[in-house]
Amino acid sequence: MSQLDLKVILEALQKVLPQEQSCIGLHEPYFIGNEWVYVKECLDTRWVSSVGKFVDNFESSLAKYTGVNRAVAVVNGTAALHICLQLIGVKAGDEVLIPSLTFVATANAVSYCGAIPHFIDSEETTLGIDPKKLGNYLDSIAEIKSEGCCNRKTGRFIKAIIAVHTFGHPVDLDALYQVCEHFQLTLIEDAAESLGSFYKGRHTGNWGKVTALSFNGNKIITTGGGGAILTQDDSLANLAKHMTTTAKLPHRWAFNHDQVSYNYRLPNINAAIGCAQLENLPEILSAKRALAEKYAQIFQQIYGIKFFTEPDYAHSNYWLNTLLLNEDYAAQRNDLLELTNNYGIMTRPAWTLMHKLPMYKDFPRMNLEVAESLESRIINIPSSAFLV
């Protein structure tokens, strides 16, 4: 069998990317609006910590843009996931279904609750959870009892599914929701990567009982660090705000707290950056789609590798643009990574699958053959909005 011509792939990337940059990062923030103005206002007024008008504005703007009822801003996406799990009642010893193909924060948030990550497979058309395969798997291991869905093999209850919208591409939410209903599972959306992505015309985050967002420096928009919890449920949103503010009871001066909780609130100065970023989100998304279209066009002509495009039902944000090697050429992935990085084009593989990490290697899992194949073939390529 012949080998891929890696230089042809390198040259294709060079044709799309700016020639004047000697080193091109994977995904860098794009500051084109009122970031300096809003941060200066925080400094001038001294409202820099966890209360202030920018926190309120950021939360209301997020809720409006995504179409949910409430948004609660927190310090990062992992904290958002941690609180999401607690809001739906995940307890120590519960199992939570998560894709093995995800960033480690998804599994860590489950572990923070004393719960058990249970790893499930992905599908190549979305890079996210395969609902049909998952349903068949649960048919073989799950038993519905009065208290909920029980894993017959472990004796533990399976409480929830975390659906990760991988690299910004929505999973098949309708099919996954049906699985959740059939097996009495609560759906959480890990939308850390999918701000600006739509499933059948609705923004991601509208199917899960709660949803987590991330605003890390490499996300679609950034607050430096930062995250948010989305929900349609006012009572859950109020509880989320209470839990992320050390469960402090309102009072003019007294420090009274009614439960063990967390100091997870997003500072006003970070929210100020987020407000400015949100104002320019349509322009950022438009630029990213234009970049993705250039990649799709040029890689259409290259044998043995394809540019991953959004599922038919989705309008994706193309957070991280993705090349997918044909299975026959998976062995050349690392050679391509080395070549592109040597030429100043930052590329990277997918995350190491969760079940391969030492702390998670003995946790329950289904057959993960598709995730294992995808891990060996995925290459993320430069995706910053300013590259077009």
Short mmCIF file of N, CA, C and O in Angstrom, two decimals, residues 287-387:
data_model
loop_
_atom_site.label_atom_id
_atom_site.label_comp_id
_atom_site.label_asym_id
_atom_site.label_seq_id
_atom_site.Cartn_x
_atom_site.Cartn_y
_atom_site.Cartn_z
N ALA A 287 -16.24 34.49 10.28
CA ALA A 287 -14.84 34.31 9.87
C ALA A 287 -14.42 32.85 9.99
O ALA A 287 -13.71 32.31 9.12
N LYS A 288 -14.86 32.18 11.04
CA LYS A 288 -14.48 30.79 11.23
C LYS A 288 -15.12 29.88 10.18
O LYS A 288 -14.49 28.93 9.71
N ARG A 289 -16.34 30.17 9.79
CA ARG A 289 -16.96 29.38 8.73
C ARG A 289 -16.26 29.61 7.39
O ARG A 289 -16.10 28.67 6.60
N ALA A 290 -15.83 30.83 7.16
CA ALA A 290 -15.11 31.11 5.92
C ALA A 290 -13.79 30.33 5.87
O ALA A 290 -13.40 29.80 4.82
N LEU A 291 -13.11 30.26 7.02
CA LEU A 291 -11.87 29.48 7.08
C LEU A 291 -12.16 28.00 6.84
O LEU A 291 -11.44 27.33 6.09
N ALA A 292 -13.21 27.49 7.48
CA ALA A 292 -13.57 26.08 7.30
C ALA A 292 -13.90 25.77 5.84
O ALA A 292 -13.54 24.70 5.32
N GLU A 293 -14.57 26.69 5.17
CA GLU A 293 -14.92 26.47 3.76
C GLU A 293 -13.66 26.40 2.89
O GLU A 293 -13.59 25.60 1.95
N LYS A 294 -12.66 27.21 3.22
CA LYS A 294 -11.40 27.14 2.47
C LYS A 294 -10.71 25.80 2.68
O LYS A 294 -10.20 25.19 1.72
N TYR A 295 -10.68 25.36 3.92
CA TYR A 295 -10.10 24.04 4.19
C TYR A 295 -10.85 22.94 3.45
O TYR A 295 -10.25 22.05 2.84
N ALA A 296 -12.18 22.98 3.53
CA ALA A 296 -12.99 21.93 2.90
C ALA A 296 -12.73 21.86 1.41
O ALA A 296 -12.62 20.77 0.82
N GLN A 297 -12.60 23.02 0.77
CA GLN A 297 -12.39 23.06 -0.67
C GLN A 297 -11.03 22.49 -1.06
O GLN A 297 -10.93 21.67 -1.98
N ILE A 298 -9.99 22.86 -0.34
CA ILE A 298 -8.66 22.43 -0.74
C ILE A 298 -8.40 20.96 -0.41
O ILE A 298 -7.73 20.25 -1.16
N PHE A 299 -8.98 20.48 0.69
CA PHE A 299 -8.74 19.08 1.06
C PHE A 299 -9.66 18.11 0.32
O PHE A 299 -9.43 16.90 0.35
N GLN A 300 -10.64 18.64 -0.39
CA GLN A 300 -11.50 17.80 -1.21
C GLN A 300 -10.69 17.12 -2.32
O GLN A 300 -11.06 16.06 -2.81
N GLN A 301 -9.58 17.73 -2.68
CA GLN A 301 -8.78 17.23 -3.79
C GLN A 301 -7.67 16.27 -3.35
O GLN A 301 -6.94 15.76 -4.19
N ILE A 302 -7.52 16.03 -2.05
CA ILE A 302 -6.37 15.27 -1.56
C ILE A 302 -6.81 13.89 -1.12
O ILE A 302 -7.70 13.74 -0.26
N TYR A 303 -6.17 12.88 -1.66
CA TYR A 303 -6.53 11.50 -1.37
C TYR A 303 -6.03 11.08 0.01
O TYR A 303 -4.95 11.48 0.45
N GLY A 304 -6.83 10.27 0.70
CA GLY A 304 -6.39 9.65 1.94
C GLY A 304 -6.67 10.45 3.19
O GLY A 304 -6.37 9.99 4.31
N ILE A 305 -7.23 11.63 3.03
CA ILE A 305 -7.51 12.48 4.18
C ILE A 305 -8.72 13.34 3.85
O ILE A 305 -8.93 13.71 2.69
N LYS A 306 -9.55 13.64 4.85
CA LYS A 306 -10.69 14.49 4.57
C LYS A 306 -10.83 15.55 5.66
O LYS A 306 -10.38 15.37 6.79
N PHE A 307 -11.43 16.65 5.27
CA PHE A 307 -11.76 17.71 6.22
C PHE A 307 -13.13 17.40 6.80
O PHE A 307 -14.09 17.18 6.07
N PHE A 308 -13.22 17.37 8.14
CA PHE A 308 -14.48 17.03 8.78
C PHE A 308 -15.45 18.20 8.68
O PHE A 308 -15.13 19.32 9.07
N THR A 309 -16.65 17.92 8.19
CA THR A 309 -17.68 18.95 8.04
C THR A 309 -18.88 18.63 8.93
O THR A 309 -19.09 17.50 9.35
N GLU A 310 -19.66 19.65 9.20
CA GLU A 310 -20.78 19.55 10.14
C GLU A 310 -21.78 18.49 9.71
O GLU A 310 -21.98 18.25 8.51
N PRO A 311 -22.45 17.84 10.68
CA PRO A 311 -23.54 16.91 10.34
C PRO A 311 -24.65 17.63 9.58
O PRO A 311 -24.79 18.86 9.67
N ASP A 312 -25.44 16.87 8.84
CA ASP A 312 -26.47 17.46 7.98
C ASP A 312 -27.47 18.31 8.76
O ASP A 312 -27.99 19.30 8.24
N TYR A 313 -27.76 17.94 10.00
CA TYR A 313 -28.77 18.64 10.79
C TYR A 313 -28.22 19.87 11.51
O TYR A 313 -28.97 20.56 12.20
N ALA A 314 -26.92 20.12 11.39
CA ALA A 314 -26.28 21.11 12.25
C ALA A 314 -25.77 22.32 11.48
O ALA A 314 -25.53 22.27 10.27
N HIS A 315 -25.63 23.41 12.22
CA HIS A 315 -24.90 24.59 11.77
C HIS A 315 -23.82 24.81 12.83
O HIS A 315 -24.09 25.35 13.90
N SER A 316 -22.61 24.32 12.54
CA SER A 316 -21.56 24.25 13.55
C SER A 316 -20.71 25.51 13.59
O SER A 316 -20.61 26.25 12.60
N ASN A 317 -20.07 25.71 14.74
CA ASN A 317 -19.19 26.88 14.88
C ASN A 317 -17.78 26.62 14.36
O ASN A 317 -16.98 27.55 14.28
N TYR A 318 -17.47 25.37 14.01
CA TYR A 318 -16.12 24.99 13.57
C TYR A 318 -15.06 25.52 14.54
O TYR A 318 -14.10 26.16 14.16
N TRP A 319 -15.27 25.19 15.83
CA TRP A 319 -14.32 25.66 16.84
C TRP A 319 -12.91 25.20 16.52
O TRP A 319 -12.01 26.02 16.32
N LEU A 320 -12.70 23.88 16.46
CA LEU A 320 -11.40 23.37 16.03
C LEU A 320 -11.59 22.62 14.72
O LEU A 320 -12.28 21.59 14.68
N ASN A 321 -10.99 23.14 13.66
CA ASN A 321 -11.05 22.46 12.38
C ASN A 321 -10.29 21.14 12.47
O ASN A 321 -9.25 21.05 13.12
N THR A 322 -10.83 20.14 11.77
CA THR A 322 -10.36 18.77 11.98
C THR A 322 -10.12 18.06 10.66
O THR A 322 -10.98 18.05 9.78
N LEU A 323 -8.94 17.45 10.56
CA LEU A 323 -8.64 16.54 9.46
C LEU A 323 -8.79 15.12 9.98
O LEU A 323 -8.44 14.82 11.13
N LEU A 324 -9.28 14.24 9.12
CA LEU A 324 -9.48 12.84 9.50
C LEU A 324 -8.79 11.96 8.46
O LEU A 324 -9.18 11.92 7.30
N LEU A 325 -7.74 11.29 8.91
CA LEU A 325 -7.02 10.38 8.02
C LEU A 325 -7.87 9.14 7.74
O LEU A 325 -8.61 8.67 8.61
N ASN A 326 -7.75 8.61 6.52
CA ASN A 326 -8.35 7.32 6.25
C ASN A 326 -7.69 6.28 7.16
O ASN A 326 -6.52 6.41 7.53
N GLU A 327 -8.44 5.23 7.50
CA GLU A 327 -7.92 4.24 8.44
C GLU A 327 -6.61 3.62 7.97
O GLU A 327 -5.74 3.30 8.78
N ASP A 328 -6.45 3.46 6.66
CA ASP A 328 -5.24 2.84 6.13
C ASP A 328 -3.99 3.68 6.40
O ASP A 328 -2.86 3.16 6.34
N TYR A 329 -4.16 4.97 6.70
CA TYR A 329 -3.01 5.86 6.86
C TYR A 329 -2.87 6.39 8.29
O TYR A 329 -2.12 7.32 8.54
N ALA A 330 -3.57 5.76 9.23
CA ALA A 330 -3.50 6.22 10.62
C ALA A 330 -2.08 6.19 11.15
O ALA A 330 -1.71 7.04 11.98
N ALA A 331 -1.27 5.27 10.69
CA ALA A 331 0.10 5.15 11.19
C ALA A 331 0.95 6.36 10.84
O ALA A 331 2.02 6.56 11.44
N GLN A 332 0.49 7.18 9.89
CA GLN A 332 1.26 8.37 9.50
C GLN A 332 0.84 9.63 10.26
O GLN A 332 1.38 10.71 10.01
N ARG A 333 -0.09 9.49 11.17
CA ARG A 333 -0.57 10.68 11.90
C ARG A 333 0.56 11.43 12.57
O ARG A 333 0.69 12.65 12.42
N ASN A 334 1.37 10.74 13.34
CA ASN A 334 2.44 11.43 14.08
C ASN A 334 3.47 12.05 13.16
O ASN A 334 4.04 13.10 13.47
N ASP A 335 3.72 11.41 12.02
CA ASP A 335 4.65 12.00 11.04
C ASP A 335 4.11 13.32 10.52
O ASP A 335 4.87 14.28 10.34
N LEU A 336 2.79 13.37 10.28
CA LEU A 336 2.18 14.60 9.80
C LEU A 336 2.20 15.67 10.88
O LEU A 336 2.45 16.85 10.60
N LEU A 337 1.93 15.27 12.12
CA LEU A 337 2.01 16.23 13.23
C LEU A 337 3.41 16.82 13.35
O LEU A 337 3.57 18.03 13.54
N GLU A 338 4.42 15.99 13.23
CA GLU A 338 5.80 16.46 13.35
C GLU A 338 6.16 17.40 12.20
O GLU A 338 6.76 18.46 12.41
N LEU A 339 5.76 17.03 10.99
CA LEU A 339 6.08 17.85 9.82
C LEU A 339 5.44 19.23 9.93
O LEU A 339 6.11 20.26 9.73
N THR A 340 4.15 19.29 10.23
CA THR A 340 3.46 20.58 10.26
C THR A 340 3.99 21.46 11.39
O THR A 340 4.21 22.67 11.21
N ASN A 341 4.22 20.88 12.55
CA ASN A 341 4.75 21.68 13.66
C ASN A 341 6.17 22.15 13.39
O ASN A 341 6.55 23.26 13.79
N ASN A 342 6.95 21.35 12.70
CA ASN A 342 8.31 21.78 12.32
C ASN A 342 8.29 22.99 11.40
O ASN A 342 9.22 23.80 11.40
N TYR A 343 7.21 23.11 10.62
CA TYR A 343 7.07 24.24 9.69
C TYR A 343 6.28 25.40 10.30
O TYR A 343 5.87 26.31 9.58
N GLY A 344 6.08 25.39 11.61
CA GLY A 344 5.43 26.51 12.28
C GLY A 344 3.93 26.51 12.21
O GLY A 344 3.29 27.53 12.51
N ILE A 345 3.32 25.41 11.82
CA ILE A 345 1.87 25.29 11.79
C ILE A 345 1.47 24.37 12.93
O ILE A 345 1.74 23.17 12.88
N MET A 346 0.86 24.94 13.96
CA MET A 346 0.50 24.13 15.12
C MET A 346 -0.66 23.21 14.79
O MET A 346 -1.74 23.64 14.41
N THR A 347 -0.42 21.92 14.91
CA THR A 347 -1.45 20.91 14.78
C THR A 347 -1.37 20.02 16.01
O THR A 347 -0.35 19.99 16.70
N ARG A 348 -2.44 19.29 16.28
CA ARG A 348 -2.39 18.39 17.44
C ARG A 348 -3.34 17.23 17.22
O ARG A 348 -4.28 17.32 16.41
N PRO A 349 -3.12 16.12 17.94
CA PRO A 349 -4.05 15.01 17.85
C PRO A 349 -5.26 15.26 18.74
O PRO A 349 -5.32 16.26 19.47
N ALA A 350 -6.22 14.35 18.68
CA ALA A 350 -7.32 14.38 19.64
C ALA A 350 -6.77 14.06 21.03
O ALA A 350 -5.63 13.61 21.19
N TRP A 351 -7.60 14.31 22.03
CA TRP A 351 -7.21 13.98 23.40
C TRP A 351 -6.98 12.47 23.52
O TRP A 351 -7.64 11.67 22.84
N THR A 352 -6.07 12.08 24.40
CA THR A 352 -5.96 10.67 24.76
C THR A 352 -7.29 10.21 25.32
O THR A 352 -7.90 10.89 26.16
N LEU A 353 -7.78 9.09 24.84
CA LEU A 353 -9.09 8.61 25.29
C LEU A 353 -9.08 8.41 26.80
O LEU A 353 -8.09 7.98 27.39
N MET A 354 -10.21 8.72 27.42
CA MET A 354 -10.30 8.71 28.88
C MET A 354 -9.95 7.34 29.47
O MET A 354 -9.29 7.24 30.50
N HIS A 355 -10.40 6.28 28.82
CA HIS A 355 -10.17 4.94 29.40
C HIS A 355 -8.71 4.50 29.29
O HIS A 355 -8.33 3.49 29.87
N LYS A 356 -7.90 5.27 28.57
CA LYS A 356 -6.47 4.98 28.47
C LYS A 356 -5.64 5.74 29.50
O LYS A 356 -4.44 5.49 29.64
N LEU A 357 -6.25 6.69 30.20
CA LEU A 357 -5.53 7.44 31.23
C LEU A 357 -5.41 6.57 32.49
O LEU A 357 -6.34 5.82 32.81
N PRO A 358 -4.29 6.68 33.20
CA PRO A 358 -4.06 5.75 34.32
C PRO A 358 -5.13 5.80 35.39
O PRO A 358 -5.50 4.76 35.97
N MET A 359 -5.69 6.98 35.68
CA MET A 359 -6.67 7.06 36.76
C MET A 359 -8.05 6.55 36.35
O MET A 359 -8.93 6.35 37.20
N TYR A 360 -8.26 6.34 35.04
CA TYR A 360 -9.57 5.91 34.58
C TYR A 360 -9.55 4.56 33.86
O TYR A 360 -10.58 4.13 33.34
N LYS A 361 -8.42 3.90 33.84
CA LYS A 361 -8.28 2.69 33.03
C LYS A 361 -9.15 1.52 33.51
O LYS A 361 -9.47 0.62 32.72
N ASP A 362 -9.52 1.51 34.78
CA ASP A 362 -10.29 0.38 35.31
C ASP A 362 -11.78 0.69 35.46
O ASP A 362 -12.52 -0.09 36.07
N PHE A 363 -12.23 1.80 34.91
CA PHE A 363 -13.64 2.18 35.04
C PHE A 363 -14.48 1.48 33.97
O PHE A 363 -13.95 1.03 32.95
N PRO A 364 -15.79 1.37 34.19
CA PRO A 364 -16.63 0.63 33.23
C PRO A 364 -16.65 1.29 31.87
O PRO A 364 -16.58 2.51 31.74
N ARG A 365 -16.77 0.45 30.85
CA ARG A 365 -16.83 0.99 29.49
C ARG A 365 -17.48 -0.03 28.55
O ARG A 365 -17.45 -1.23 28.78
N MET A 366 -18.07 0.48 27.50
CA MET A 366 -18.61 -0.35 26.44
C MET A 366 -17.51 -0.57 25.40
O MET A 366 -16.38 -0.12 25.56
N ASN A 367 -17.83 -1.28 24.34
CA ASN A 367 -16.91 -1.39 23.21
C ASN A 367 -16.66 0.00 22.64
O ASN A 367 -17.61 0.74 22.34
N LEU A 368 -15.39 0.36 22.49
CA LEU A 368 -15.01 1.73 22.10
C LEU A 368 -14.24 1.75 20.79
O LEU A 368 -13.38 2.62 20.57
N GLU A 369 -14.57 0.85 19.88
CA GLU A 369 -13.76 0.70 18.68
C GLU A 369 -13.80 1.95 17.78
O GLU A 369 -12.78 2.29 17.15
N VAL A 370 -14.92 2.64 17.72
CA VAL A 370 -14.97 3.84 16.87
C VAL A 370 -14.16 4.97 17.49
O VAL A 370 -13.39 5.64 16.80
N ALA A 371 -14.30 5.17 18.80
CA ALA A 371 -13.51 6.19 19.47
C ALA A 371 -12.02 5.91 19.33
O ALA A 371 -11.21 6.83 19.10
N GLU A 372 -11.63 4.66 19.43
CA GLU A 372 -10.22 4.30 19.30
C GLU A 372 -9.72 4.55 17.89
O GLU A 372 -8.59 5.01 17.69
N SER A 373 -10.56 4.29 16.91
CA SER A 373 -10.19 4.59 15.52
C SER A 373 -10.07 6.09 15.30
O SER A 373 -9.10 6.57 14.71
N LEU A 374 -11.05 6.85 15.81
CA LEU A 374 -11.01 8.30 15.64
C LEU A 374 -9.79 8.91 16.32
O LEU A 374 -9.12 9.79 15.74
N GLU A 375 -9.47 8.45 17.52
CA GLU A 375 -8.32 8.98 18.23
C GLU A 375 -7.04 8.82 17.40
O GLU A 375 -6.18 9.71 17.39
N SER A 376 -6.92 7.72 16.69
CA SER A 376 -5.70 7.45 15.92
C SER A 376 -5.62 8.24 14.62
O SER A 376 -4.55 8.31 14.01
N ARG A 377 -6.74 8.88 14.22
CA ARG A 377 -6.79 9.51 12.88
C ARG A 377 -7.06 11.00 12.88
O ARG A 377 -6.90 11.66 11.86
N ILE A 378 -7.47 11.57 14.03
CA ILE A 378 -7.84 12.98 14.09
C ILE A 378 -6.60 13.87 14.18
O ILE A 378 -5.69 13.59 14.95
N ILE A 379 -6.61 14.93 13.40
CA ILE A 379 -5.61 15.99 13.52
C ILE A 379 -6.34 17.33 13.50
O ILE A 379 -7.07 17.64 12.55
N ASN A 380 -6.20 18.09 14.56
CA ASN A 380 -6.76 19.45 14.59
C ASN A 380 -5.77 20.43 13.97
O ASN A 380 -4.56 20.34 14.20
N ILE A 381 -6.30 21.36 13.19
CA ILE A 381 -5.46 22.31 12.45
C ILE A 381 -5.85 23.74 12.82
O ILE A 381 -6.91 23.97 13.43
N PRO A 382 -5.01 24.74 12.50
CA PRO A 382 -5.26 26.12 12.95
C PRO A 382 -6.67 26.60 12.63
O PRO A 382 -7.16 26.43 11.51
N SER A 383 -7.28 27.25 13.64
CA SER A 383 -8.70 27.58 13.56
C SER A 383 -9.04 28.99 14.02
O SER A 383 -10.22 29.31 14.14
N SER A 384 -8.06 29.83 14.28
CA SER A 384 -8.34 31.19 14.78
C SER A 384 -9.15 31.98 13.78
O SER A 384 -8.94 31.88 12.56
N ALA A 385 -10.04 32.81 14.31
CA ALA A 385 -10.95 33.58 13.45
C ALA A 385 -10.22 34.57 12.56
O ALA A 385 -10.72 34.95 11.49
N PHE A 386 -9.03 35.03 12.96
CA PHE A 386 -8.32 36.06 12.19
C PHE A 386 -7.45 35.48 11.07
O PHE A 386 -6.71 36.21 10.40
N LEU A 387 -7.55 34.17 10.82
CA LEU A 387 -6.70 33.54 9.82
C LEU A 387 -7.23 33.67 8.40
O LEU A 387 -6.55 33.31 7.44
#
